[in-house]
Tab-separated table of C-alpha atoms in Angstrom:
chain	number	residue	atom	x	y	z
A	446	GLU	CA	-0.109	0.081	-0.022
A	447	VAL	CA	1.126	3.265	-0.432
A	448	GLN	CA	2.499	5.239	2.084
A	449	LEU	CA	3.828	9.016	2.324
A	450	GLN	CA	5.606	10.713	4.967
A	451	GLU	CA	6.393	14.675	5.271
A	452	SER	CA	9.910	16.111	6.601
A	453	GLY	CA	11.070	19.266	6.948
A	454	PRO	CA	12.101	22.151	9.549
A	455	SER	CA	9.276	22.264	12.580
A	456	LEU	CA	10.357	26.173	12.839
A	457	VAL	CA	10.606	28.874	10.228
A	458	LYS	CA	11.283	32.452	10.415
A	459	PRO	CA	9.005	35.013	8.911
A	460	SER	CA	9.817	36.104	5.210
A	461	GLN	CA	12.164	33.272	4.973
A	462	THR	CA	11.198	29.829	2.902
A	463	LEU	CA	9.380	26.725	3.572
A	464	SER	CA	10.942	23.742	1.854
A	465	LEU	CA	9.152	20.119	3.108
A	466	THR	CA	9.642	16.676	1.278
A	467	CYS	CA	7.179	14.091	1.198
A	468	SER	CA	9.076	10.551	0.268
A	469	VAL	CA	6.405	8.107	-1.166
A	470	THR	CA	6.928	4.151	-1.013
A	471	GLY	CA	4.718	1.885	-2.744
A	472	ASP	CA	3.505	3.536	-5.526
A	473	SER	CA	5.603	5.989	-8.589
A	474	ILE	CA	5.114	9.582	-8.467
A	475	THR	CA	4.996	8.798	-11.932
A	476	SER	CA	1.749	8.167	-11.899
A	477	GLY	CA	-1.448	9.708	-10.170
A	478	TYR	CA	-1.720	13.397	-8.707
A	479	TRP	CA	0.170	14.351	-5.790
A	480	ASN	CA	-1.079	17.121	-3.099
A	481	TRP	CA	-0.664	19.016	-0.480
A	482	ILE	CA	-3.016	20.374	1.947
A	483	ARG	CA	-2.566	22.298	5.027
A	484	LYS	CA	-4.647	22.669	8.201
A	485	PHE	CA	-4.545	25.853	10.601
A	486	PRO	CA	-4.760	26.064	14.044
A	487	GLY	CA	-8.136	27.069	14.019
A	488	ASN	CA	-8.756	23.513	12.470
A	489	LYS	CA	-9.243	25.039	8.649
A	490	LEU	CA	-8.009	22.967	6.104
A	491	GLU	CA	-6.575	24.329	2.762
A	492	TYR	CA	-6.054	22.608	-0.463
A	493	MET	CA	-2.276	24.010	-1.748
A	494	GLY	CA	-1.710	22.355	-5.172
A	495	TYR	CA	-0.035	19.296	-6.900
A	496	ILE	CA	1.982	17.846	-8.748
A	497	SER	CA	1.100	15.351	-11.635
A	498	TYR	CA	2.263	12.241	-12.850
A	499	SER	CA	3.287	14.017	-15.990
A	500	GLY	CA	5.028	16.774	-13.552
A	501	SER	CA	2.673	19.201	-14.452
A	502	THR	CA	1.212	21.127	-11.388
A	503	TYR	CA	-1.729	23.431	-10.249
A	504	TYR	CA	-1.570	25.829	-7.192
A	505	ASN	CA	-4.265	27.142	-5.221
A	506	PRO	CA	-4.566	30.861	-6.640
A	507	SER	CA	-4.464	32.480	-2.788
A	508	LEU	CA	-0.855	31.066	-2.999
A	509	LYS	CA	0.196	31.245	-6.934
A	510	SER	CA	2.772	33.830	-6.299
A	511	ARG	CA	4.527	32.041	-3.368
A	512	ILE	CA	4.173	28.025	-3.871
A	513	SER	CA	6.179	25.532	-6.193
A	514	ILE	CA	5.951	22.530	-6.220
A	515	THR	CA	8.536	20.009	-7.783
A	516	ARG	CA	9.918	16.555	-7.782
A	517	ASP	CA	12.424	14.276	-8.112
A	518	THR	CA	11.420	10.992	-9.613
A	519	SER	CA	14.841	8.870	-8.941
A	520	LYS	CA	13.960	9.434	-5.273
A	521	ASN	CA	10.507	9.186	-5.717
A	522	GLN	CA	10.053	12.278	-3.392
A	523	TYR	CA	7.863	15.408	-4.457
A	524	TYR	CA	8.636	18.654	-2.841
A	525	LEU	CA	6.824	21.889	-1.348
A	526	GLN	CA	8.648	25.268	-1.494
A	527	LEU	CA	6.439	28.326	0.231
A	528	ASN	CA	8.130	31.744	0.147
A	529	SER	CA	7.736	34.809	2.028
A	530	VAL	CA	6.290	33.041	4.914
A	531	THR	CA	4.211	34.974	8.016
A	532	THR	CA	2.944	33.872	11.272
A	533	GLU	CA	-0.242	32.794	9.002
A	534	ASP	CA	1.734	30.007	7.671
A	535	THR	CA	1.780	28.220	10.840
A	536	ALA	CA	-0.033	24.839	10.157
A	537	THR	CA	0.446	21.162	9.697
A	538	TYR	CA	1.215	20.278	6.339
A	539	TYR	CA	0.363	16.866	4.381
A	540	CYS	CA	1.300	15.065	1.472
A	541	ALA	CA	-1.290	13.221	-0.256
A	542	ARG	CA	-1.734	10.762	-2.911
A	543	GLU	CA	-5.132	11.805	-4.910
A	544	HIS	CA	-7.263	12.409	-1.852
A	545	SER	CA	-7.247	9.185	-0.447
A	546	HIS	CA	-4.219	8.398	0.892
A	547	TRP	CA	-2.468	11.062	3.045
A	548	GLY	CA	0.968	11.374	5.202
A	549	GLN	CA	0.871	12.008	9.408
A	550	GLY	CA	1.505	15.258	8.488
A	551	THR	CA	4.157	17.699	9.773
A	552	SER	CA	4.011	20.365	11.872
A	553	VAL	CA	5.361	23.939	10.820
A	554	THR	CA	5.808	27.122	13.014
A	555	VAL	CA	6.455	30.341	11.395
A	556	SER	CA	8.315	32.613	13.913
A	557	SER	CA	11.083	34.933	14.799
B	1133	GLN	CA	-13.931	29.441	-5.080
B	1134	ILE	CA	-16.730	27.729	-3.708
B	1135	VAL	CA	-17.299	27.904	-0.516
B	1136	LEU	CA	-18.791	25.012	1.864
B	1137	THR	CA	-21.190	25.624	5.091
B	1138	GLN	CA	-21.116	22.629	7.501
B	1139	SER	CA	-23.482	22.288	9.886
B	1140	PRO	CA	-23.720	22.228	13.314
B	1141	ALA	CA	-20.326	22.936	14.016
B	1142	ILE	CA	-20.229	21.086	17.454
B	1143	MET	CA	-22.385	18.313	18.134
B	1144	SER	CA	-23.065	15.654	20.935
B	1145	ALA	CA	-24.936	12.010	20.024
B	1146	SER	CA	-26.220	9.451	22.114
B	1147	PRO	CA	-25.088	5.813	21.343
B	1148	GLY	CA	-27.228	4.366	19.350
B	1149	GLU	CA	-28.521	7.836	18.196
B	1150	LYS	CA	-29.149	8.351	14.657
B	1151	VAL	CA	-26.700	11.807	13.396
B	1152	THR	CA	-27.057	13.643	10.443
B	1153	ILE	CA	-24.536	16.412	8.972
B	1154	THR	CA	-24.886	19.076	6.807
B	1155	CYS	CA	-22.583	20.607	4.066
B	1156	SER	CA	-24.419	23.714	1.603
B	1157	ALA	CA	-22.040	24.656	-0.879
B	1158	SER	CA	-22.246	27.977	-2.576
B	1159	SER	CA	-22.494	26.877	-6.012
B	1160	SER	CA	-23.718	23.625	-7.731
B	1161	VAL	CA	-21.124	20.681	-6.953
B	1162	SER	CA	-21.398	17.386	-9.007
B	1163	TYR	CA	-20.060	15.310	-6.146
B	1164	MET	CA	-19.341	15.627	-2.082
B	1165	HIS	CA	-16.666	13.876	-0.402
B	1166	TRP	CA	-16.160	13.483	3.448
B	1167	PHE	CA	-13.651	13.113	5.402
B	1168	GLN	CA	-13.299	11.669	8.987
B	1169	GLN	CA	-10.183	13.289	11.256
B	1170	LYS	CA	-9.375	11.796	14.865
B	1171	PRO	CA	-6.736	14.007	17.183
B	1172	GLY	CA	-3.371	13.180	16.150
B	1173	THR	CA	-3.717	11.739	12.798
B	1174	SER	CA	-4.401	13.066	9.745
B	1175	PRO	CA	-8.076	12.975	7.769
B	1176	LYS	CA	-8.997	9.772	6.399
B	1177	LEU	CA	-10.844	9.922	3.064
B	1178	TRP	CA	-14.803	8.455	4.386
B	1179	ILE	CA	-17.410	8.862	1.630
B	1180	TYR	CA	-16.226	9.897	-1.487
B	1181	SER	CA	-18.501	10.600	-4.654
B	1182	THR	CA	-21.289	11.823	-2.463
B	1183	SER	CA	-22.473	7.984	-1.455
B	1184	ASN	CA	-19.918	5.656	-1.831
B	1185	LEU	CA	-17.955	4.067	1.796
B	1186	ALA	CA	-14.115	4.238	1.461
B	1187	SER	CA	-12.939	0.866	2.716
B	1188	GLY	CA	-13.430	-0.093	5.904
B	1189	VAL	CA	-16.295	2.471	6.482
B	1190	PRO	CA	-18.931	0.865	8.529
B	1191	ALA	CA	-22.179	0.198	6.543
B	1192	ARG	CA	-23.836	2.691	9.329
B	1193	PHE	CA	-22.143	5.461	7.492
B	1194	SER	CA	-24.323	6.861	4.405
B	1195	GLY	CA	-24.012	9.734	2.402
B	1196	SER	CA	-26.283	11.852	-0.283
B	1197	GLY	CA	-27.054	14.803	-1.967
B	1198	SER	CA	-27.249	16.847	-4.896
B	1199	GLY	CA	-26.467	20.180	-6.323
B	1200	THR	CA	-25.974	22.406	-3.226
B	1201	SER	CA	-27.115	20.524	-0.419
B	1202	TYR	CA	-25.263	17.242	0.764
B	1203	SER	CA	-25.525	15.317	3.667
B	1204	LEU	CA	-23.498	12.499	5.979
B	1205	THR	CA	-25.664	10.285	8.297
B	1206	ILE	CA	-24.914	7.643	10.788
B	1207	SER	CA	-27.580	5.660	11.449
B	1208	ARG	CA	-26.890	4.246	15.215
B	1209	MET	CA	-23.794	6.545	16.807
B	1210	GLU	CA	-21.125	4.450	18.169
B	1211	ALA	CA	-18.353	5.512	20.215
B	1212	GLU	CA	-15.874	5.049	17.600
B	1213	ASP	CA	-17.586	7.244	15.683
B	1214	ALA	CA	-16.182	10.550	17.605
B	1215	ALA	CA	-14.489	12.486	15.624
B	1216	THR	CA	-14.346	15.809	13.576
B	1217	TYR	CA	-15.975	15.196	9.681
B	1218	TYR	CA	-14.798	17.420	6.835
B	1219	CYS	CA	-17.192	17.551	3.834
B	1220	GLN	CA	-14.875	18.738	0.621
B	1221	GLN	CA	-15.656	19.513	-3.013
B	1222	ARG	CA	-13.582	18.875	-5.970
B	1223	SER	CA	-16.042	19.768	-8.797
B	1224	SER	CA	-14.385	23.020	-9.315
B	1225	TYR	CA	-10.587	24.116	-8.733
B	1226	PRO	CA	-9.458	25.097	-5.840
B	1227	PRO	CA	-10.555	21.997	-4.061
B	1228	THR	CA	-12.560	23.571	-0.745
B	1229	PHE	CA	-13.348	22.451	2.293
B	1230	GLY	CA	-16.129	22.934	5.003
B	1231	ALA	CA	-15.062	23.941	8.373
B	1232	GLY	CA	-15.580	21.048	10.138
B	1233	THR	CA	-18.140	19.363	12.440
B	1234	LYS	CA	-17.106	17.887	15.747
B	1235	LEU	CA	-19.068	15.318	16.698
B	1236	GLU	CA	-19.084	14.009	20.326
B	1237	LEU	CA	-20.033	11.200	22.220
B	1238	LYS	CA	-22.828	12.000	24.903
């Protein structure tokens, strides 16, 4: 069965770049759609974007100027970069295959 | 983007009680999906495409609706059903989620 695991720093300073990795086992990222979703402290869920089997991407317009999703097929990993973070980007970040398989999530706090 | 409004925000139910959670969309959507989340865990896809139960979901759960009005129903509440439930639409991008319904055991 497909398994996803997020990793990255738990603390990021304001104005810096948030960078996360999603490591995938049990499936190839060259098939399907691979998403990033985040959950804010107030429990609101926000869809951030995806990278597809072909490498095409979609970003939530609310983030479009700050977000980048890339991949390394040789490592079967995909990545999230979010630029110019503020305290409002404090959240738990999830990677998910389609919407049926999710990682356990990684908590990121933006604070100086 | 499509806004999903869930109600109630919080509710409690006794074992054996029927539970209904509703999700209203700001525009018509083709399908609604539902997730269950318990503290410390990631959301689990619970009901997909309005009425299909995900693998392992008990048959006491059901989903229905169309257009702008959808619901998740538990025929008889059990302790393990206490969780937060979120509706989600993917008919129009970006996908959006409801604010969640926290279901507690009375």
